[in-house]
Amino acid sequence: MTTAPAAPAPAGTGATKPTAQPSEGAAATANQAPAQDKVTSFVPDLNWNPLDDPDSNARYGEHFAQPVTPLKTASPLNIDGSAGTAAIGPRSGDFKVTLVTVQLAGKTKADTDAINMTAARNSITKTSAYWNTASAGQISMTKVNEYRHVSAARITDSYGTIMATVTKELNWQYRPYEALVIFVPHADLNYNGSWGILGGGFTDSDTSGRIIMPYPSALTNNVVTHEFGHVLGLHHANSLACTNGRSDVPRSGGSWADPACWSSEYGDTSDLMGFAQVSSPRINAFLWEYGGFGTAGDVQNVGKLTDSRQVILRPWAGTSSNRAAKFTDPVSGEVYYLELRAPVGDDAQTAVNGNRGVKITKQDILGWSGNASIVLTPNSGISGWGNTSLAWQAGQTFTTHSGTKIRIDYVNNTDARVTIDPVQSVAGVAGPLVTAAAKQTPDIGNPTSSLVCGISEGGCYQNYQYGQVHWTKATGAHATQGAVNSAWGKSGWEKGTLGYPVTDLTCGLKNSGCVQSFQKGNIYWTPLTGAALTLGAIDGTWSSLGRENSKLGYPTANEACGLVDGGCYQNFQGGQIHWSAASGASATWGAFGRAWGQTGWEKGSLGYPTDNEVCGLVNGGCYQNFQGGKMHRSSATGAYITSGTISAAWGASGWEQGRLGYPTSNAICGLVNGGCLQTFQKGNIYTSPASGTAITAGAIDSTWSALSREKGKLGYPTTNEVCGLTNGGCYQNFQGGQIHWSPTTGANPTYGTIGAAWRATGWETGTLGYPTSGEICALTNGGCYQNFQKGQIHWSPTTGAYATRGVINSAWGKTRWEAGTLGYPTSNQACGLVNGGCYQNFQGGQIHWSPTTGAHPTSGAIGAAWRATGWEKGTLGYPTTNETCSTTTKTCTQKFQKGQLTWTPTRGVTRS
């Protein structure tokens, strides 16, 4: 496949292509087919360059490497066969090309007639000339058949679909040295609805393939030649792109070792197998050798250098022998190709300005079977079509990632000279260092193998009687021995989790311990614990705690993973460290570690720890955070968990410094109505779905406890205690009422109708003040009452709840309260009577009061007679005494301000 730049160059002269793309490949309406003699498509001339058209999204389609199936032994098109093998070079043979012009559904005969067949045929001729030169006359392409074909495919189909349809309709089958080239009547092709594609290729074997092309244009010769490069087994000529500007980078498996670098596909603009362009520059020396082109003397093999070497390069597009060079880096083993790009032959138009000079390439990570190249440029920060300085100039120095330097001594159009200064070979560098490291570790014994190089990261190692010595350029040479060496071996040696050693074994640690550091962690050993690895986040947390000198001591096992949410843990002498992606790595030990373990570790309600234990709290306390809550302890309380709304409520109260102090239990659930309780040093926190979460403490908590807490009439608390009331009082709301406290009254509950009646008086700021007792029941007729600072509230099933206070309350008391003649109150005290008086109704009468007469009850016949006079507004005024009766005379008398009422059994009530 070939490609063009993502953005076109500035517009030049030539035809202009319309921007609108066909809906069905024809200009006719949906209900009217176009006349067959009418051209419905834009037909470019051969000067039209899509790259110069600002309305064109010029590019080339994806390249497909796939055989046509089913494979047959003979071509149904009856093309004469030729000798040769379908293998990557050297190859020799003439490709038999079938050229087909395709009339697509929705296109007219005139559209297909508009295909410039001279240009189509010429593209095959130009392609043959290019590859014939490249193969030193061994390969050519000859058009042997030419067809017109009417297809069911439409121009709106993806070009891959068009090719598949036409291939099936023609029943074309591949065999060595046969190729199918089709031209379709449109200025460009599309891939899944994206237009601007200038051609596409399909590699069916090393010597067979297919090509699809739109109308011929200025780029057609280049495109067809490029696509035949794929047929010949080549991938793309790419460029190394690095945001950090690196000119070379080592491989790491199937990618570059530096994440800032990538392969910019088609980025080698000085190569036929790179971006599309008008000319067809020479393929680079790497692809040249890979495809078996040219002759054996075209590229001189300098080999693996040990000393400085000067090399003369001659124009690569010329014909001189040994005109390019390749060498093997003595450290990395990679092969680098050097060639002079000068404006000669195929490079006449492209080897100019920054693309004239020494071009350096090597094998890319892209492609298949290593058939892609990558150009290493002076500035990899610029890549793609915009990089027009691919070549190295006189005075510049390219350095391989292993350290070999290529200095460009001079450059002109006839030759160039480079000086290659290789780094010392790996074995030459590593050998003395490995030997020295072994001498510094006499316990390792004598060598039992020779030095072995070429392992991971270009490293070397040598076996000894009791261990090994490993070396890399980055880490130096270090011996590993004994239990530490065995533990490292079990981890996978240098390919395992630790990588290479970066220090020697260091002993003399606490409890006769030893440590050796590696690229990605450490191995610790003691006689008691054995050898264990520490690495990654767990090692980092252990380090922050002081490693073996911390409360954790030494590791007793390696890290183990596979926990909940992909977590890992490691055991230490004094505890554990747990890690997960969400929580990070944190340690647990002592009381917290044991308490967490009892919850089920990371599988329990707390999840993973999110930090280490923190101490220095009030009264020598400590805490630790977990995903699902917290754990606190003090010397007096032990370790307990708080979580959820209980933890939030405790936190709002000031944690351990607040009024509750430390928790003295974990949450206890299963209470009434799904409630939970947690006890603290100075109170409790209760929660239930209906009531929410609230604190109870002090005298209010004690009073609530006496009422059976959540099982009693009050139910659960619905708020925390609120203070700042009259006379320094406090209160707390509960589901069934309140508890009020003041310094003089203590804490007492109010609830039900008595509580409502008290609320109606204005709570503690009203006429009654604070409650001084709880509700007391078992009175006459099932009644209840409650004492307050300035009175009482009485309730019965028939009367409801009413307050009595002051002198009226005292007067009622003298009648024996609810057990006396008046019974229960049936209203609250009402004032505003004549002369500032007040009264209150009771079941058996009333009590009236005025400032001059005091409070006196009226009831029975005398009360009725007084009512008949108009109460206090009448002729008698207020009562001045209580009713008095004589058992001797059987008469009753009550005095009023303006008279007296007397009752006798025979006369009833009389006034005097």
PDB file of C-alpha atoms in Angstrom, residues 3-12 47-60 196 198 217-219 222 275-279 385:
ATOM      1  CA  THR A   3      -0.158   6.647   1.136  1.00  0.00           C
ATOM      2  CA  ALA A   4      -0.251  10.370   0.660  1.00  0.00           C
ATOM      3  CA  PRO A   5       0.030  13.087   3.319  1.00  0.00           C
ATOM      4  CA  ALA A   6      -2.886  13.751   5.655  1.00  0.00           C
ATOM      5  CA  ALA A   7      -2.964  17.391   4.543  1.00  0.00           C
ATOM      6  CA  PRO A   8      -2.448  18.399   0.860  1.00  0.00           C
ATOM      7  CA  ALA A   9       0.313  20.644  -0.300  1.00  0.00           C
ATOM      8  CA  PRO A  10      -0.535  24.190  -1.482  1.00  0.00           C
ATOM      9  CA  ALA A  11      -2.796  24.170  -4.511  1.00  0.00           C
ATOM     10  CA  GLY A  12      -1.114  24.238  -7.893  1.00  0.00           C
ATOM     11  CA  ASN A  47      -1.560  16.864 -14.805  1.00  0.00           C
ATOM     12  CA  TRP A  48      -4.040  16.666 -11.942  1.00  0.00           C
ATOM     13  CA  ASN A  49      -2.182  16.015  -8.666  1.00  0.00           C
ATOM     14  CA  PRO A  50      -4.550  15.187  -5.799  1.00  0.00           C
ATOM     15  CA  LEU A  51      -1.863  16.350  -3.362  1.00  0.00           C
ATOM     16  CA  ASP A  52      -2.154  19.871  -4.745  1.00  0.00           C
ATOM     17  CA  ASP A  53      -5.942  19.924  -4.671  1.00  0.00           C
ATOM     18  CA  PRO A  54      -7.212  21.646  -1.492  1.00  0.00           C
ATOM     19  CA  ASP A  55     -10.571  19.901  -1.958  1.00  0.00           C
ATOM     20  CA  SER A  56      -8.989  16.454  -1.993  1.00  0.00           C
ATOM     21  CA  ASN A  57      -8.355  14.295   1.067  1.00  0.00           C
ATOM     22  CA  ALA A  58      -5.700  12.443  -0.882  1.00  0.00           C
ATOM     23  CA  ARG A  59      -4.359   9.241   0.615  1.00  0.00           C
ATOM     24  CA  TYR A  60      -4.000   5.566  -0.127  1.00  0.00           C
ATOM     25  CA  GLY A 196      -9.821  10.530  -1.211  1.00  0.00           C
ATOM     26  CA  LEU A 198      -5.840   7.033  -4.651  1.00  0.00           C
ATOM     27  CA  SER A 217      -3.656  11.152 -12.612  1.00  0.00           C
ATOM     28  CA  ALA A 218      -0.192  12.598 -12.040  1.00  0.00           C
ATOM     29  CA  LEU A 219       0.394  10.044  -9.243  1.00  0.00           C
ATOM     30  CA  ASN A 222       4.066   6.063  -8.461  1.00  0.00           C
ATOM     31  CA  PHE A 275       4.324   8.528   0.958  1.00  0.00           C
ATOM     32  CA  ALA A 276       2.939   8.852  -2.570  1.00  0.00           C
ATOM     33  CA  GLN A 277       4.404  11.528  -4.838  1.00  0.00           C
ATOM     34  CA  VAL A 278       4.872  12.308  -8.520  1.00  0.00           C
ATOM     35  CA  SER A 279       8.286  10.674  -8.824  1.00  0.00           C
ATOM     36  CA  TRP A 385       5.133  14.413   5.020  1.00  0.00           C
TER      37      TRP A 385
END
